[in-house]
Amino acid sequence: MNEKGFEAVWGQVRVAVASCLANTRLTPVCLYNGGRSAHVARLRAIGVHVVAHRSSLEPVLRRGYGEAYDLYSGHWLRVDIPMVEQEDDVVLYADVDVMFLAHPAPRRLSRPLAAAPERYRWRYPHFNSGVMVMNLPRLRALAEPFAAAISRRFRKPWSPPGHDQVSYNAFFRWRHARLPAGMNWKPYWGIGQDVSIVHFHGPKPPHVRALAAGGGQRFIPEYDRLWRLDRAAYEHYCRQYAVFEAR
Protein backbone atom coordinates (compact mmCIF):
# COMPACT_ATOMS: atom_id res chain seq x y z
CA MET A 1 0.00 0.00 0.00
CA ASN A 2 1.00 3.62 -0.40
CA GLU A 3 0.02 6.68 1.58
CA LYS A 4 -1.86 8.53 -1.15
CA GLY A 5 -4.16 5.65 -2.05
CA PHE A 6 -4.69 4.35 1.47
CA GLU A 7 -8.18 5.66 2.19
CA ALA A 8 -9.55 4.60 -1.20
CA VAL A 9 -8.76 0.93 -0.58
CA TRP A 10 -9.09 0.70 3.21
CA GLY A 11 -12.42 -1.13 3.02
CA GLN A 12 -10.90 -3.74 0.72
CA VAL A 13 -7.92 -4.16 3.06
CA ARG A 14 -10.19 -4.80 6.03
CA VAL A 15 -11.99 -7.60 4.18
CA ALA A 16 -8.77 -9.13 2.84
CA VAL A 17 -7.24 -9.24 6.32
CA ALA A 18 -10.39 -10.36 8.16
CA SER A 19 -10.99 -13.21 5.71
CA CYS A 20 -7.32 -14.18 5.81
CA LEU A 21 -7.31 -14.42 9.59
CA ALA A 22 -10.65 -16.25 9.68
CA ASN A 23 -10.09 -18.79 6.91
CA THR A 24 -6.34 -19.40 6.57
CA ARG A 25 -3.18 -20.08 8.56
CA LEU A 26 -1.36 -17.24 6.79
CA THR A 27 0.27 -14.26 8.49
CA PRO A 28 -0.85 -10.98 6.84
CA VAL A 29 2.06 -8.67 6.03
CA CYS A 30 1.80 -5.29 4.34
CA LEU A 31 4.55 -3.34 2.63
CA TYR A 32 3.72 0.33 3.17
CA ASN A 33 5.22 3.32 1.38
CA GLY A 34 4.34 6.42 3.36
CA GLY A 35 4.91 8.50 6.45
CA ARG A 36 1.53 8.38 8.15
CA SER A 37 1.87 6.68 11.53
CA ALA A 38 -1.94 6.64 11.76
CA HIS A 39 -2.08 4.37 8.70
CA VAL A 40 0.42 1.98 10.25
CA ALA A 41 -1.54 1.96 13.51
CA ARG A 42 -4.79 1.10 11.71
CA LEU A 43 -3.16 -1.79 9.89
CA ARG A 44 -1.62 -3.16 13.08
CA ALA A 45 -4.95 -2.84 14.89
CA ILE A 46 -6.59 -5.31 12.48
CA GLY A 47 -3.75 -7.84 12.77
CA VAL A 48 -1.29 -6.86 10.05
CA HIS A 49 2.49 -6.91 10.36
CA VAL A 50 3.59 -3.68 8.65
CA VAL A 51 6.93 -3.23 6.88
CA ALA A 52 7.80 0.33 5.93
CA HIS A 53 9.42 0.28 2.50
CA ARG A 54 10.25 2.45 -0.48
CA SER A 55 10.73 0.86 -3.87
CA SER A 56 14.34 0.17 -4.83
CA LEU A 57 13.33 1.39 -8.31
CA GLU A 58 11.85 4.67 -7.09
CA PRO A 59 14.22 6.99 -9.05
CA VAL A 60 13.40 5.18 -12.31
CA LEU A 61 9.68 4.96 -11.55
CA ARG A 62 9.35 8.56 -10.43
CA ARG A 63 10.86 9.75 -13.70
CA GLY A 64 8.41 7.57 -15.62
CA TYR A 65 5.26 8.43 -13.67
CA GLY A 66 6.07 12.05 -12.88
CA GLU A 67 3.54 13.56 -10.49
CA ALA A 68 1.41 10.39 -10.61
CA TYR A 69 4.08 8.26 -8.93
CA ASP A 70 2.86 8.85 -5.38
CA LEU A 71 -0.57 7.51 -6.34
CA TYR A 72 0.74 4.33 -7.94
CA SER A 73 3.89 3.61 -5.93
CA GLY A 74 2.24 0.78 -4.00
CA HIS A 75 2.01 -1.33 -7.17
CA TRP A 76 5.76 -1.69 -7.35
CA LEU A 77 6.56 -2.69 -3.77
CA ARG A 78 5.98 -6.37 -4.56
CA VAL A 79 9.06 -6.37 -6.78
CA ASP A 80 11.21 -6.01 -3.65
CA ILE A 81 9.61 -8.84 -1.63
CA PRO A 82 12.52 -11.22 -2.38
CA MET A 83 14.92 -8.74 -0.77
CA VAL A 84 12.63 -7.70 2.08
CA GLU A 85 11.72 -11.21 3.27
CA GLN A 86 14.76 -13.09 4.54
CA GLU A 87 13.21 -15.92 6.59
CA ASP A 88 10.68 -17.72 4.38
CA ASP A 89 11.58 -19.14 0.98
CA VAL A 90 7.99 -19.07 -0.31
CA VAL A 91 5.59 -16.14 -0.03
CA LEU A 92 2.02 -15.70 -1.21
CA TYR A 93 1.53 -12.20 -2.61
CA ALA A 94 -2.01 -10.82 -3.04
CA ASP A 95 -3.49 -7.46 -4.02
CA VAL A 96 -5.83 -5.81 -1.53
CA ASP A 97 -9.00 -6.56 -3.55
CA VAL A 98 -9.13 -10.23 -2.53
CA MET A 99 -11.16 -12.39 -0.15
CA PHE A 100 -9.82 -15.60 1.36
CA LEU A 101 -12.30 -18.48 1.53
CA ALA A 102 -9.90 -21.28 2.53
CA HIS A 103 -6.24 -21.86 3.22
CA PRO A 104 -4.52 -21.88 -0.19
CA ALA A 105 -2.47 -24.97 -0.96
CA PRO A 106 -0.20 -24.33 -3.95
CA ARG A 107 1.74 -27.12 -5.56
CA ARG A 108 5.46 -27.51 -4.97
CA LEU A 109 7.13 -24.59 -6.74
CA SER A 110 10.45 -24.94 -8.57
CA ARG A 111 10.03 -21.93 -10.86
CA PRO A 112 10.50 -18.29 -9.77
CA LEU A 113 6.76 -17.70 -9.38
CA ALA A 114 3.34 -19.17 -10.01
CA ALA A 115 0.40 -17.16 -11.33
CA ALA A 116 -3.04 -17.68 -12.87
CA PRO A 117 -4.38 -16.24 -16.14
CA GLU A 118 -5.73 -12.71 -16.39
CA ARG A 119 -9.09 -12.48 -18.14
CA TYR A 120 -9.53 -15.92 -19.73
CA ARG A 121 -8.76 -19.10 -17.81
CA TRP A 122 -7.36 -20.78 -20.93
CA ARG A 123 -5.19 -17.87 -22.05
CA TYR A 124 -1.57 -18.69 -21.30
CA PRO A 125 1.12 -17.53 -20.93
CA HIS A 126 -0.31 -14.07 -20.07
CA PHE A 127 -0.95 -13.98 -16.32
CA ASN A 128 -2.49 -11.81 -13.63
CA SER A 129 -0.01 -10.57 -11.00
CA GLY A 130 -2.72 -9.85 -8.41
CA VAL A 131 -2.03 -13.19 -6.72
CA MET A 132 1.37 -14.84 -7.00
CA VAL A 133 3.25 -17.53 -5.15
CA MET A 134 6.87 -16.38 -5.04
CA ASN A 135 9.93 -18.63 -4.87
CA LEU A 136 12.20 -16.09 -3.19
CA PRO A 137 15.62 -17.71 -3.76
CA ARG A 138 14.86 -18.05 -7.48
CA LEU A 139 13.55 -14.49 -7.67
CA ARG A 140 16.63 -13.11 -5.88
CA ALA A 141 18.80 -14.77 -8.50
CA LEU A 142 16.86 -12.89 -11.20
CA ALA A 143 16.51 -9.58 -9.33
CA GLU A 144 19.20 -7.68 -11.25
CA PRO A 145 18.09 -8.62 -14.78
CA PHE A 146 14.44 -8.01 -13.82
CA ALA A 147 15.29 -4.54 -12.49
CA ALA A 148 17.28 -3.83 -15.65
CA ALA A 149 14.31 -4.85 -17.82
CA ILE A 150 12.02 -2.50 -15.87
CA SER A 151 14.52 0.35 -16.26
CA ARG A 152 14.68 -0.24 -20.02
CA ARG A 153 10.92 -0.14 -20.22
CA PHE A 154 10.78 3.24 -18.50
CA ARG A 155 13.32 4.77 -20.86
CA LYS A 156 10.70 4.53 -23.60
CA PRO A 157 7.60 6.75 -23.94
CA TRP A 158 5.18 5.35 -21.38
CA SER A 159 1.97 6.15 -19.53
CA PRO A 160 -0.20 4.21 -17.05
CA PRO A 161 -2.08 1.92 -16.71
CA GLY A 162 -0.09 -1.27 -17.04
CA HIS A 163 2.10 -0.74 -14.01
CA ASP A 164 4.21 -3.66 -12.81
CA GLN A 165 2.02 -6.41 -14.30
CA VAL A 166 3.30 -5.55 -17.77
CA SER A 167 6.88 -5.94 -16.57
CA TYR A 168 6.12 -9.20 -14.77
CA ASN A 169 4.55 -10.67 -17.89
CA ALA A 170 7.31 -9.48 -20.19
CA PHE A 171 10.06 -10.94 -18.01
CA PHE A 172 8.41 -14.05 -16.51
CA ARG A 173 6.14 -15.03 -19.40
CA TRP A 174 7.99 -18.30 -20.00
CA ARG A 175 9.46 -18.60 -16.51
CA HIS A 176 6.32 -18.89 -14.39
CA ALA A 177 4.33 -21.92 -13.26
CA ARG A 178 0.56 -22.21 -13.47
CA LEU A 179 -1.24 -21.34 -10.27
CA PRO A 180 -4.51 -23.22 -9.69
CA ALA A 181 -7.36 -20.99 -10.90
CA GLY A 182 -9.04 -21.29 -7.50
CA MET A 183 -6.20 -19.32 -5.94
CA ASN A 184 -6.99 -16.30 -8.12
CA TRP A 185 -10.67 -16.78 -8.92
CA LYS A 186 -12.50 -13.94 -10.67
CA PRO A 187 -16.29 -13.69 -10.09
CA TYR A 188 -16.92 -13.29 -13.83
CA TRP A 189 -15.71 -16.89 -14.19
CA GLY A 190 -18.79 -18.07 -12.30
CA ILE A 191 -19.19 -19.85 -8.96
CA GLY A 192 -16.10 -21.99 -8.75
CA GLN A 193 -15.08 -25.24 -7.08
CA ASP A 194 -12.06 -25.41 -4.74
CA VAL A 195 -11.81 -21.62 -4.57
CA SER A 196 -9.48 -20.39 -1.84
CA ILE A 197 -8.95 -16.78 -3.01
CA VAL A 198 -11.54 -14.64 -4.78
CA HIS A 199 -9.99 -11.71 -6.63
CA PHE A 200 -12.36 -8.85 -7.45
CA HIS A 201 -10.44 -8.05 -10.60
CA GLY A 202 -12.57 -5.40 -12.24
CA PRO A 203 -15.66 -4.23 -10.34
CA LYS A 204 -15.35 -4.35 -6.56
CA PRO A 205 -18.38 -5.20 -4.37
CA PRO A 206 -19.46 -1.53 -3.95
CA HIS A 207 -19.40 -1.18 -7.75
CA VAL A 208 -21.38 -4.40 -8.13
CA ARG A 209 -24.07 -3.18 -5.73
CA ALA A 210 -24.40 0.06 -7.68
CA LEU A 211 -24.56 -1.81 -10.98
CA ALA A 212 -27.27 -4.13 -9.65
CA ALA A 213 -29.25 -1.09 -8.49
CA GLY A 214 -29.01 0.49 -11.94
CA GLY A 215 -26.60 3.21 -10.90
CA GLY A 216 -23.42 2.16 -12.62
CA GLN A 217 -23.33 4.83 -15.30
CA ARG A 218 -20.41 6.61 -13.63
CA PHE A 219 -18.17 3.53 -13.87
CA ILE A 220 -16.00 2.51 -16.79
CA PRO A 221 -17.91 0.32 -19.32
CA GLU A 222 -15.63 -2.65 -18.58
CA TYR A 223 -17.13 -2.96 -15.08
CA ASP A 224 -20.62 -3.36 -16.47
CA ARG A 225 -19.43 -5.84 -19.11
CA LEU A 226 -17.65 -8.06 -16.58
CA TRP A 227 -20.56 -7.95 -14.15
CA ARG A 228 -22.98 -9.04 -16.86
CA LEU A 229 -20.85 -12.12 -17.63
CA ASP A 230 -22.13 -13.77 -14.44
CA ARG A 231 -24.37 -11.67 -12.20
CA ALA A 232 -25.27 -14.65 -10.02
CA ALA A 233 -21.61 -15.31 -9.19
CA TYR A 234 -21.04 -11.67 -8.31
CA GLU A 235 -24.08 -11.76 -6.03
CA HIS A 236 -22.80 -14.98 -4.44
CA TYR A 237 -19.32 -13.65 -3.67
CA CYS A 238 -20.55 -10.22 -2.65
CA ARG A 239 -22.77 -11.83 0.00
CA GLN A 240 -19.71 -13.53 1.45
CA TYR A 241 -17.76 -10.29 1.20
CA ALA A 242 -20.46 -8.44 3.16
CA VAL A 243 -19.97 -10.79 6.12
CA PHE A 244 -16.38 -9.61 6.49
CA GLU A 245 -17.31 -5.98 5.82
CA ALA A 246 -19.58 -6.12 8.86
CA ARG A 247 -16.82 -7.32 11.22
Tab-separated table of C-alpha atoms in Angstrom, residues 52 67 90 116 160 219 227:
chain	number	residue	atom	x	y	z
A	52	ALA	CA	7.804	0.334	5.934
A	67	GLU	CA	3.544	13.560	-10.485
A	90	VAL	CA	7.993	-19.066	-0.313
A	116	ALA	CA	-3.040	-17.682	-12.874
A	160	PRO	CA	-0.197	4.211	-17.053
A	219	PHE	CA	-18.174	3.527	-13.865
A	227	TRP	CA	-20.556	-7.949	-14.146
